[in-house]
Amino acid sequence: DELSFAFNKIYLAFEQTKYRPSYYMVEDILVAENNRDKINSISNLPKFFPEFITRQLTYSHGDYIYGLNIPNNIKLSAQRPSLNFFDFGWGGSVTCTAIQVALYMGFKEVCLLGVDNSFTYDKNSVHENHLIGRGESNHFHPDYRQVGEKWNYPPTEITNNHFIMLEKLSKETGSKIINCTRGGKVEVFERKSLEKVLN
């Protein structure tokens, strides 16, 4: 009975599991550009895209295009979250937007799984304000980050600040955000095991 959002390269797990999310989301331009064909080939799944991603990806009448308030690149900071579908606040992670979408849709309980906001990368792999993949192991699948792939710095501090804002917003709306991730570095939300939540 649960509805779920999954992001970015979740399609890498499709050959190994029967799990399919209810909704797919991506908002990182590099992820969209680097994986355009794979993302466009995801079918039978409603997709959520910020308006600017529609320049990189194909969308259909069953998809949803939202507005995302992104700050000036010179001074990046977490933007106030909202329940306005055309003006969600940027938090440095698609997870932040997904939480806002879920609250906008009226969900009263939002459970996070696999959200640890912790990354390791070689600081010597910087190229033109981006990182170049060197086989980092930050995600659920060994092929997630290809060697040589360009990717954006993970703004973990901004995301943690946004999580604090989201916790406040959830309380204001009478909703609850629960962190069901095993381990990780996200301590803003109440922690509870996924098994306990599902039972």
C-alpha atoms as a PDB file:
ATOM      1  CA  ASP A   1       0.000   0.000   0.000  1.00  0.00           C
ATOM      2  CA  GLU A   2       3.032   2.299   0.187  1.00  0.00           C
ATOM      3  CA  LEU A   3       3.886   4.771  -2.567  1.00  0.00           C
ATOM      4  CA  SER A   4       7.560   5.481  -3.200  1.00  0.00           C
ATOM      5  CA  PHE A   5       9.834   7.912  -4.978  1.00  0.00           C
ATOM      6  CA  ALA A   6      13.192   6.800  -6.396  1.00  0.00           C
ATOM      7  CA  PHE A   7      15.858   8.877  -8.065  1.00  0.00           C
ATOM      8  CA  ASN A   8      18.656   9.227 -10.554  1.00  0.00           C
ATOM      9  CA  LYS A   9      20.096   5.786 -11.438  1.00  0.00           C
ATOM     10  CA  ILE A  10      17.600   3.590  -9.597  1.00  0.00           C
ATOM     11  CA  TYR A  11      17.081   1.800 -12.943  1.00  0.00           C
ATOM     12  CA  LEU A  12      20.389  -0.003 -12.298  1.00  0.00           C
ATOM     13  CA  ALA A  13      18.530  -2.091  -9.712  1.00  0.00           C
ATOM     14  CA  PHE A  14      15.657  -3.059 -11.997  1.00  0.00           C
ATOM     15  CA  GLU A  15      17.380  -6.172 -13.351  1.00  0.00           C
ATOM     16  CA  GLN A  16      18.052  -7.446  -9.825  1.00  0.00           C
ATOM     17  CA  THR A  17      14.754  -6.743  -8.083  1.00  0.00           C
ATOM     18  CA  LYS A  18      11.026  -6.679  -8.705  1.00  0.00           C
ATOM     19  CA  TYR A  19      10.820  -3.346  -6.926  1.00  0.00           C
ATOM     20  CA  ARG A  20       9.572  -0.445  -9.012  1.00  0.00           C
ATOM     21  CA  PRO A  21       8.954   2.965  -7.485  1.00  0.00           C
ATOM     22  CA  SER A  22       5.624   4.698  -7.839  1.00  0.00           C
ATOM     23  CA  TYR A  23       7.392   7.809  -9.122  1.00  0.00           C
ATOM     24  CA  TYR A  24      10.800   8.592 -10.614  1.00  0.00           C
ATOM     25  CA  MET A  25      12.674  11.880 -10.088  1.00  0.00           C
ATOM     26  CA  VAL A  26      15.868  13.497 -11.313  1.00  0.00           C
ATOM     27  CA  GLU A  27      16.947  17.129 -11.079  1.00  0.00           C
ATOM     28  CA  ASP A  28      20.737  17.063 -11.462  1.00  0.00           C
ATOM     29  CA  ILE A  29      21.615  18.302 -14.955  1.00  0.00           C
ATOM     30  CA  LEU A  30      24.775  16.180 -15.192  1.00  0.00           C
ATOM     31  CA  VAL A  31      22.881  13.030 -14.225  1.00  0.00           C
ATOM     32  CA  ALA A  32      20.272  13.873 -16.855  1.00  0.00           C
ATOM     33  CA  GLU A  33      22.853  14.590 -19.565  1.00  0.00           C
ATOM     34  CA  ASN A  34      25.034  11.567 -18.800  1.00  0.00           C
ATOM     35  CA  ASN A  35      22.120   9.126 -18.639  1.00  0.00           C
ATOM     36  CA  ARG A  36      19.616  10.637 -21.054  1.00  0.00           C
ATOM     37  CA  ASP A  37      18.865   7.447 -22.998  1.00  0.00           C
ATOM     38  CA  LYS A  38      18.418   5.294 -19.897  1.00  0.00           C
ATOM     39  CA  ILE A  39      16.157   7.819 -18.194  1.00  0.00           C
ATOM     40  CA  ASN A  40      14.098   8.391 -21.337  1.00  0.00           C
ATOM     41  CA  SER A  41      13.613   4.631 -21.659  1.00  0.00           C
ATOM     42  CA  ILE A  42      11.986   4.311 -18.208  1.00  0.00           C
ATOM     43  CA  SER A  43       8.366   3.565 -18.999  1.00  0.00           C
ATOM     44  CA  ASN A  44       5.130   2.912 -17.114  1.00  0.00           C
ATOM     45  CA  LEU A  45       6.315   5.177 -14.309  1.00  0.00           C
ATOM     46  CA  PRO A  46       5.250   8.797 -13.776  1.00  0.00           C
ATOM     47  CA  LYS A  47       8.275  11.097 -13.663  1.00  0.00           C
ATOM     48  CA  PHE A  48       8.827  14.354 -11.822  1.00  0.00           C
ATOM     49  CA  PHE A  49      11.216  16.843 -13.443  1.00  0.00           C
ATOM     50  CA  PRO A  50      12.110  20.455 -12.635  1.00  0.00           C
ATOM     51  CA  GLU A  51      11.363  22.744 -15.561  1.00  0.00           C
ATOM     52  CA  PHE A  52      15.023  23.195 -16.541  1.00  0.00           C
ATOM     53  CA  ILE A  53      15.596  19.428 -16.949  1.00  0.00           C
ATOM     54  CA  THR A  54      13.087  19.310 -19.801  1.00  0.00           C
ATOM     55  CA  ARG A  55      15.876  20.671 -22.016  1.00  0.00           C
ATOM     56  CA  GLN A  56      17.834  17.457 -21.453  1.00  0.00           C
ATOM     57  CA  LEU A  57      15.095  14.837 -21.180  1.00  0.00           C
ATOM     58  CA  THR A  58      11.968  13.752 -22.994  1.00  0.00           C
ATOM     59  CA  TYR A  59       8.734  13.998 -21.046  1.00  0.00           C
ATOM     60  CA  SER A  60       5.176  12.896 -21.734  1.00  0.00           C
ATOM     61  CA  HIS A  61       1.653  13.914 -20.727  1.00  0.00           C
ATOM     62  CA  GLY A  62       1.859  11.525 -17.751  1.00  0.00           C
ATOM     63  CA  ASP A  63       4.864  13.300 -16.243  1.00  0.00           C
ATOM     64  CA  TYR A  64       4.934  16.247 -13.850  1.00  0.00           C
ATOM     65  CA  ILE A  65       7.006  19.411 -14.329  1.00  0.00           C
ATOM     66  CA  TYR A  66       7.628  21.434 -11.174  1.00  0.00           C
ATOM     67  CA  GLY A  67       9.317  24.727 -10.359  1.00  0.00           C
ATOM     68  CA  LEU A  68      12.518  24.765  -8.314  1.00  0.00           C
ATOM     69  CA  ASN A  69      13.934  27.871  -6.668  1.00  0.00           C
ATOM     70  CA  ILE A  70      17.704  27.571  -7.156  1.00  0.00           C
ATOM     71  CA  PRO A  71      20.019  30.249  -5.716  1.00  0.00           C
ATOM     72  CA  ASN A  72      22.717  32.143  -7.551  1.00  0.00           C
ATOM     73  CA  ASN A  73      25.731  29.890  -8.184  1.00  0.00           C
ATOM     74  CA  ILE A  74      28.048  32.444  -6.590  1.00  0.00           C
ATOM     75  CA  LYS A  75      26.496  31.922  -3.163  1.00  0.00           C
ATOM     76  CA  LEU A  76      24.697  28.597  -2.920  1.00  0.00           C
ATOM     77  CA  SER A  77      22.472  28.086   0.085  1.00  0.00           C
ATOM     78  CA  ALA A  78      19.431  26.036   1.041  1.00  0.00           C
ATOM     79  CA  GLN A  79      16.235  27.683  -0.156  1.00  0.00           C
ATOM     80  CA  ARG A  80      13.148  27.701   2.035  1.00  0.00           C
ATOM     81  CA  PRO A  81      11.032  24.601   1.296  1.00  0.00           C
ATOM     82  CA  SER A  82       7.424  25.091   0.301  1.00  0.00           C
ATOM     83  CA  LEU A  83       4.215  23.340  -0.677  1.00  0.00           C
ATOM     84  CA  ASN A  84       4.005  25.418  -3.862  1.00  0.00           C
ATOM     85  CA  PHE A  85       4.405  22.998  -6.780  1.00  0.00           C
ATOM     86  CA  PHE A  86       5.801  25.787  -8.938  1.00  0.00           C
ATOM     87  CA  ASP A  87       8.276  27.057  -6.356  1.00  0.00           C
ATOM     88  CA  PHE A  88       9.825  24.245  -4.329  1.00  0.00           C
ATOM     89  CA  GLY A  89      12.981  25.186  -2.433  1.00  0.00           C
ATOM     90  CA  TRP A  90      16.336  23.788  -3.562  1.00  0.00           C
ATOM     91  CA  GLY A  91      18.222  21.796  -0.945  1.00  0.00           C
ATOM     92  CA  GLY A  92      21.164  20.400  -2.894  1.00  0.00           C
ATOM     93  CA  SER A  93      19.590  16.946  -3.271  1.00  0.00           C
ATOM     94  CA  VAL A  94      16.657  15.534  -5.190  1.00  0.00           C
ATOM     95  CA  THR A  95      15.612  13.926  -1.897  1.00  0.00           C
ATOM     96  CA  CYS A  96      14.811  17.385  -0.532  1.00  0.00           C
ATOM     97  CA  THR A  97      12.500  18.100  -3.437  1.00  0.00           C
ATOM     98  CA  ALA A  98      10.859  14.680  -3.208  1.00  0.00           C
ATOM     99  CA  ILE A  99       9.981  15.338   0.436  1.00  0.00           C
ATOM    100  CA  GLN A 100       8.357  18.625  -0.575  1.00  0.00           C
ATOM    101  CA  VAL A 101       6.413  16.878  -3.346  1.00  0.00           C
ATOM    102  CA  ALA A 102       5.233  14.220  -0.878  1.00  0.00           C
ATOM    103  CA  LEU A 103       4.076  16.871   1.593  1.00  0.00           C
ATOM    104  CA  TYR A 104       2.388  18.772  -1.248  1.00  0.00           C
ATOM    105  CA  MET A 105       0.570  15.552  -2.193  1.00  0.00           C
ATOM    106  CA  GLY A 106      -0.721  15.265   1.357  1.00  0.00           C
ATOM    107  CA  PHE A 107       1.331  12.380   2.733  1.00  0.00           C
ATOM    108  CA  LYS A 108       1.371  12.422   6.520  1.00  0.00           C
ATOM    109  CA  GLU A 109       4.277  10.004   6.913  1.00  0.00           C
ATOM    110  CA  VAL A 110       7.399  10.201   4.761  1.00  0.00           C
ATOM    111  CA  CYS A 111      10.022   7.489   5.265  1.00  0.00           C
ATOM    112  CA  LEU A 112      13.577   7.878   3.988  1.00  0.00           C
ATOM    113  CA  LEU A 113      15.578   4.845   2.925  1.00  0.00           C
ATOM    114  CA  GLY A 114      19.163   4.934   1.683  1.00  0.00           C
ATOM    115  CA  VAL A 115      19.582   8.615   2.554  1.00  0.00           C
ATOM    116  CA  ASP A 116      22.896   8.945   4.389  1.00  0.00           C
ATOM    117  CA  ASN A 117      24.175  12.301   2.998  1.00  0.00           C
ATOM    118  CA  SER A 118      27.719  10.986   3.184  1.00  0.00           C
ATOM    119  CA  PHE A 119      30.128  10.852   0.239  1.00  0.00           C
ATOM    120  CA  THR A 120      33.758   9.988  -0.339  1.00  0.00           C
ATOM    121  CA  TYR A 121      35.661  11.284  -3.336  1.00  0.00           C
ATOM    122  CA  ASP A 122      39.177  12.144  -4.431  1.00  0.00           C
ATOM    123  CA  LYS A 123      39.673  15.895  -4.073  1.00  0.00           C
ATOM    124  CA  ASN A 124      42.310  15.637  -6.805  1.00  0.00           C
ATOM    125  CA  SER A 125      39.632  14.649  -9.317  1.00  0.00           C
ATOM    126  CA  VAL A 126      38.331  18.220  -9.667  1.00  0.00           C
ATOM    127  CA  HIS A 127      37.892  19.450 -13.242  1.00  0.00           C
ATOM    128  CA  GLU A 128      36.163  22.716 -14.206  1.00  0.00           C
ATOM    129  CA  ASN A 129      34.208  22.940 -10.925  1.00  0.00           C
ATOM    130  CA  HIS A 130      33.053  19.334 -11.216  1.00  0.00           C
ATOM    131  CA  LEU A 131      34.368  15.981 -10.062  1.00  0.00           C
ATOM    132  CA  ILE A 132      35.527  13.248 -12.421  1.00  0.00           C
ATOM    133  CA  GLY A 133      34.530   9.743 -11.429  1.00  0.00           C
ATOM    134  CA  ARG A 134      37.322   7.459 -10.240  1.00  0.00           C
ATOM    135  CA  GLY A 135      35.233   4.476  -9.287  1.00  0.00           C
ATOM    136  CA  GLU A 136      33.872   5.939  -6.052  1.00  0.00           C
ATOM    137  CA  SER A 137      31.593   3.655  -4.078  1.00  0.00           C
ATOM    138  CA  ASN A 138      28.952   6.008  -2.680  1.00  0.00           C
ATOM    139  CA  HIS A 139      25.799   4.346  -3.934  1.00  0.00           C
ATOM    140  CA  PHE A 140      23.795   1.126  -3.993  1.00  0.00           C
ATOM    141  CA  HIS A 141      25.258  -0.284  -7.223  1.00  0.00           C
ATOM    142  CA  PRO A 142      28.917  -0.848  -8.221  1.00  0.00           C
ATOM    143  CA  ASP A 143      28.306   0.679 -11.670  1.00  0.00           C
ATOM    144  CA  TYR A 144      26.627   3.797 -10.344  1.00  0.00           C
ATOM    145  CA  ARG A 145      29.595   6.118 -10.901  1.00  0.00           C
ATOM    146  CA  GLN A 146      31.603   5.265 -13.992  1.00  0.00           C
ATOM    147  CA  VAL A 147      35.308   6.077 -14.175  1.00  0.00           C
ATOM    148  CA  GLY A 148      35.651   9.336 -16.088  1.00  0.00           C
ATOM    149  CA  GLU A 149      32.036  10.401 -15.524  1.00  0.00           C
ATOM    150  CA  LYS A 150      31.583  14.078 -14.673  1.00  0.00           C
ATOM    151  CA  TRP A 151      29.505  14.689 -11.536  1.00  0.00           C
ATOM    152  CA  ASN A 152      28.579  17.549  -9.243  1.00  0.00           C
ATOM    153  CA  TYR A 153      29.965  18.134  -5.773  1.00  0.00           C
ATOM    154  CA  PRO A 154      27.505  16.838  -3.165  1.00  0.00           C
ATOM    155  CA  PRO A 155      26.638  19.934  -1.050  1.00  0.00           C
ATOM    156  CA  THR A 156      26.129  17.937   2.153  1.00  0.00           C
ATOM    157  CA  GLU A 157      26.066  20.941   4.501  1.00  0.00           C
ATOM    158  CA  ILE A 158      23.401  22.667   2.400  1.00  0.00           C
ATOM    159  CA  THR A 159      21.352  19.467   2.335  1.00  0.00           C
ATOM    160  CA  ASN A 160      21.600  19.051   6.106  1.00  0.00           C
ATOM    161  CA  ASN A 161      20.428  22.656   6.538  1.00  0.00           C
ATOM    162  CA  HIS A 162      17.515  21.935   4.220  1.00  0.00           C
ATOM    163  CA  PHE A 163      16.616  18.805   6.179  1.00  0.00           C
ATOM    164  CA  ILE A 164      16.277  21.008   9.274  1.00  0.00           C
ATOM    165  CA  MET A 165      13.908  23.281   7.345  1.00  0.00           C
ATOM    166  CA  LEU A 166      11.948  20.267   6.097  1.00  0.00           C
ATOM    167  CA  GLU A 167      11.568  18.894   9.607  1.00  0.00           C
ATOM    168  CA  LYS A 168      10.045  22.214  10.647  1.00  0.00           C
ATOM    169  CA  LEU A 169       7.744  22.269   7.599  1.00  0.00           C
ATOM    170  CA  SER A 170       6.573  18.722   8.261  1.00  0.00           C
ATOM    171  CA  LYS A 171       5.603  19.612  11.822  1.00  0.00           C
ATOM    172  CA  GLU A 172       3.742  22.689  10.583  1.00  0.00           C
ATOM    173  CA  THR A 173       1.727  20.501   8.217  1.00  0.00           C
ATOM    174  CA  GLY A 174       1.046  17.778  10.785  1.00  0.00           C
ATOM    175  CA  SER A 175       3.270  15.312   8.931  1.00  0.00           C
ATOM    176  CA  LYS A 176       6.200  13.194  10.066  1.00  0.00           C
ATOM    177  CA  ILE A 177       9.510  12.448   8.362  1.00  0.00           C
ATOM    178  CA  ILE A 178      11.155   9.226   9.531  1.00  0.00           C
ATOM    179  CA  ASN A 179      14.692   8.155   8.678  1.00  0.00           C
ATOM    180  CA  CYS A 180      14.694   4.397   8.026  1.00  0.00           C
ATOM    181  CA  THR A 181      18.219   4.362   6.606  1.00  0.00           C
ATOM    182  CA  ARG A 182      20.645   1.968   8.255  1.00  0.00           C
ATOM    183  CA  GLY A 183      23.556   4.110   9.414  1.00  0.00           C
ATOM    184  CA  GLY A 184      24.417   7.314   7.593  1.00  0.00           C
ATOM    185  CA  LYS A 185      24.828  10.858   8.845  1.00  0.00           C
ATOM    186  CA  VAL A 186      21.278  12.213   8.813  1.00  0.00           C
ATOM    187  CA  GLU A 187      20.195  12.751  12.413  1.00  0.00           C
ATOM    188  CA  VAL A 188      17.622  15.530  11.938  1.00  0.00           C
ATOM    189  CA  PHE A 189      14.657  13.193  11.620  1.00  0.00           C
ATOM    190  CA  GLU A 190      13.320  10.535  13.960  1.00  0.00           C
ATOM    191  CA  ARG A 191      14.992   7.186  13.304  1.00  0.00           C
ATOM    192  CA  LYS A 192      13.040   3.970  13.027  1.00  0.00           C
ATOM    193  CA  SER A 193      13.726   0.691  11.268  1.00  0.00           C
ATOM    194  CA  LEU A 194      11.876   0.101   8.006  1.00  0.00           C
ATOM    195  CA  GLU A 195      10.630  -3.230   9.334  1.00  0.00           C
ATOM    196  CA  LYS A 196       9.027  -1.508  12.308  1.00  0.00           C
ATOM    197  CA  VAL A 197       7.426   1.138  10.111  1.00  0.00           C
ATOM    198  CA  LEU A 198       5.984  -1.434   7.709  1.00  0.00           C
ATOM    199  CA  ASN A 199       4.634  -3.559  10.553  1.00  0.00           C
END
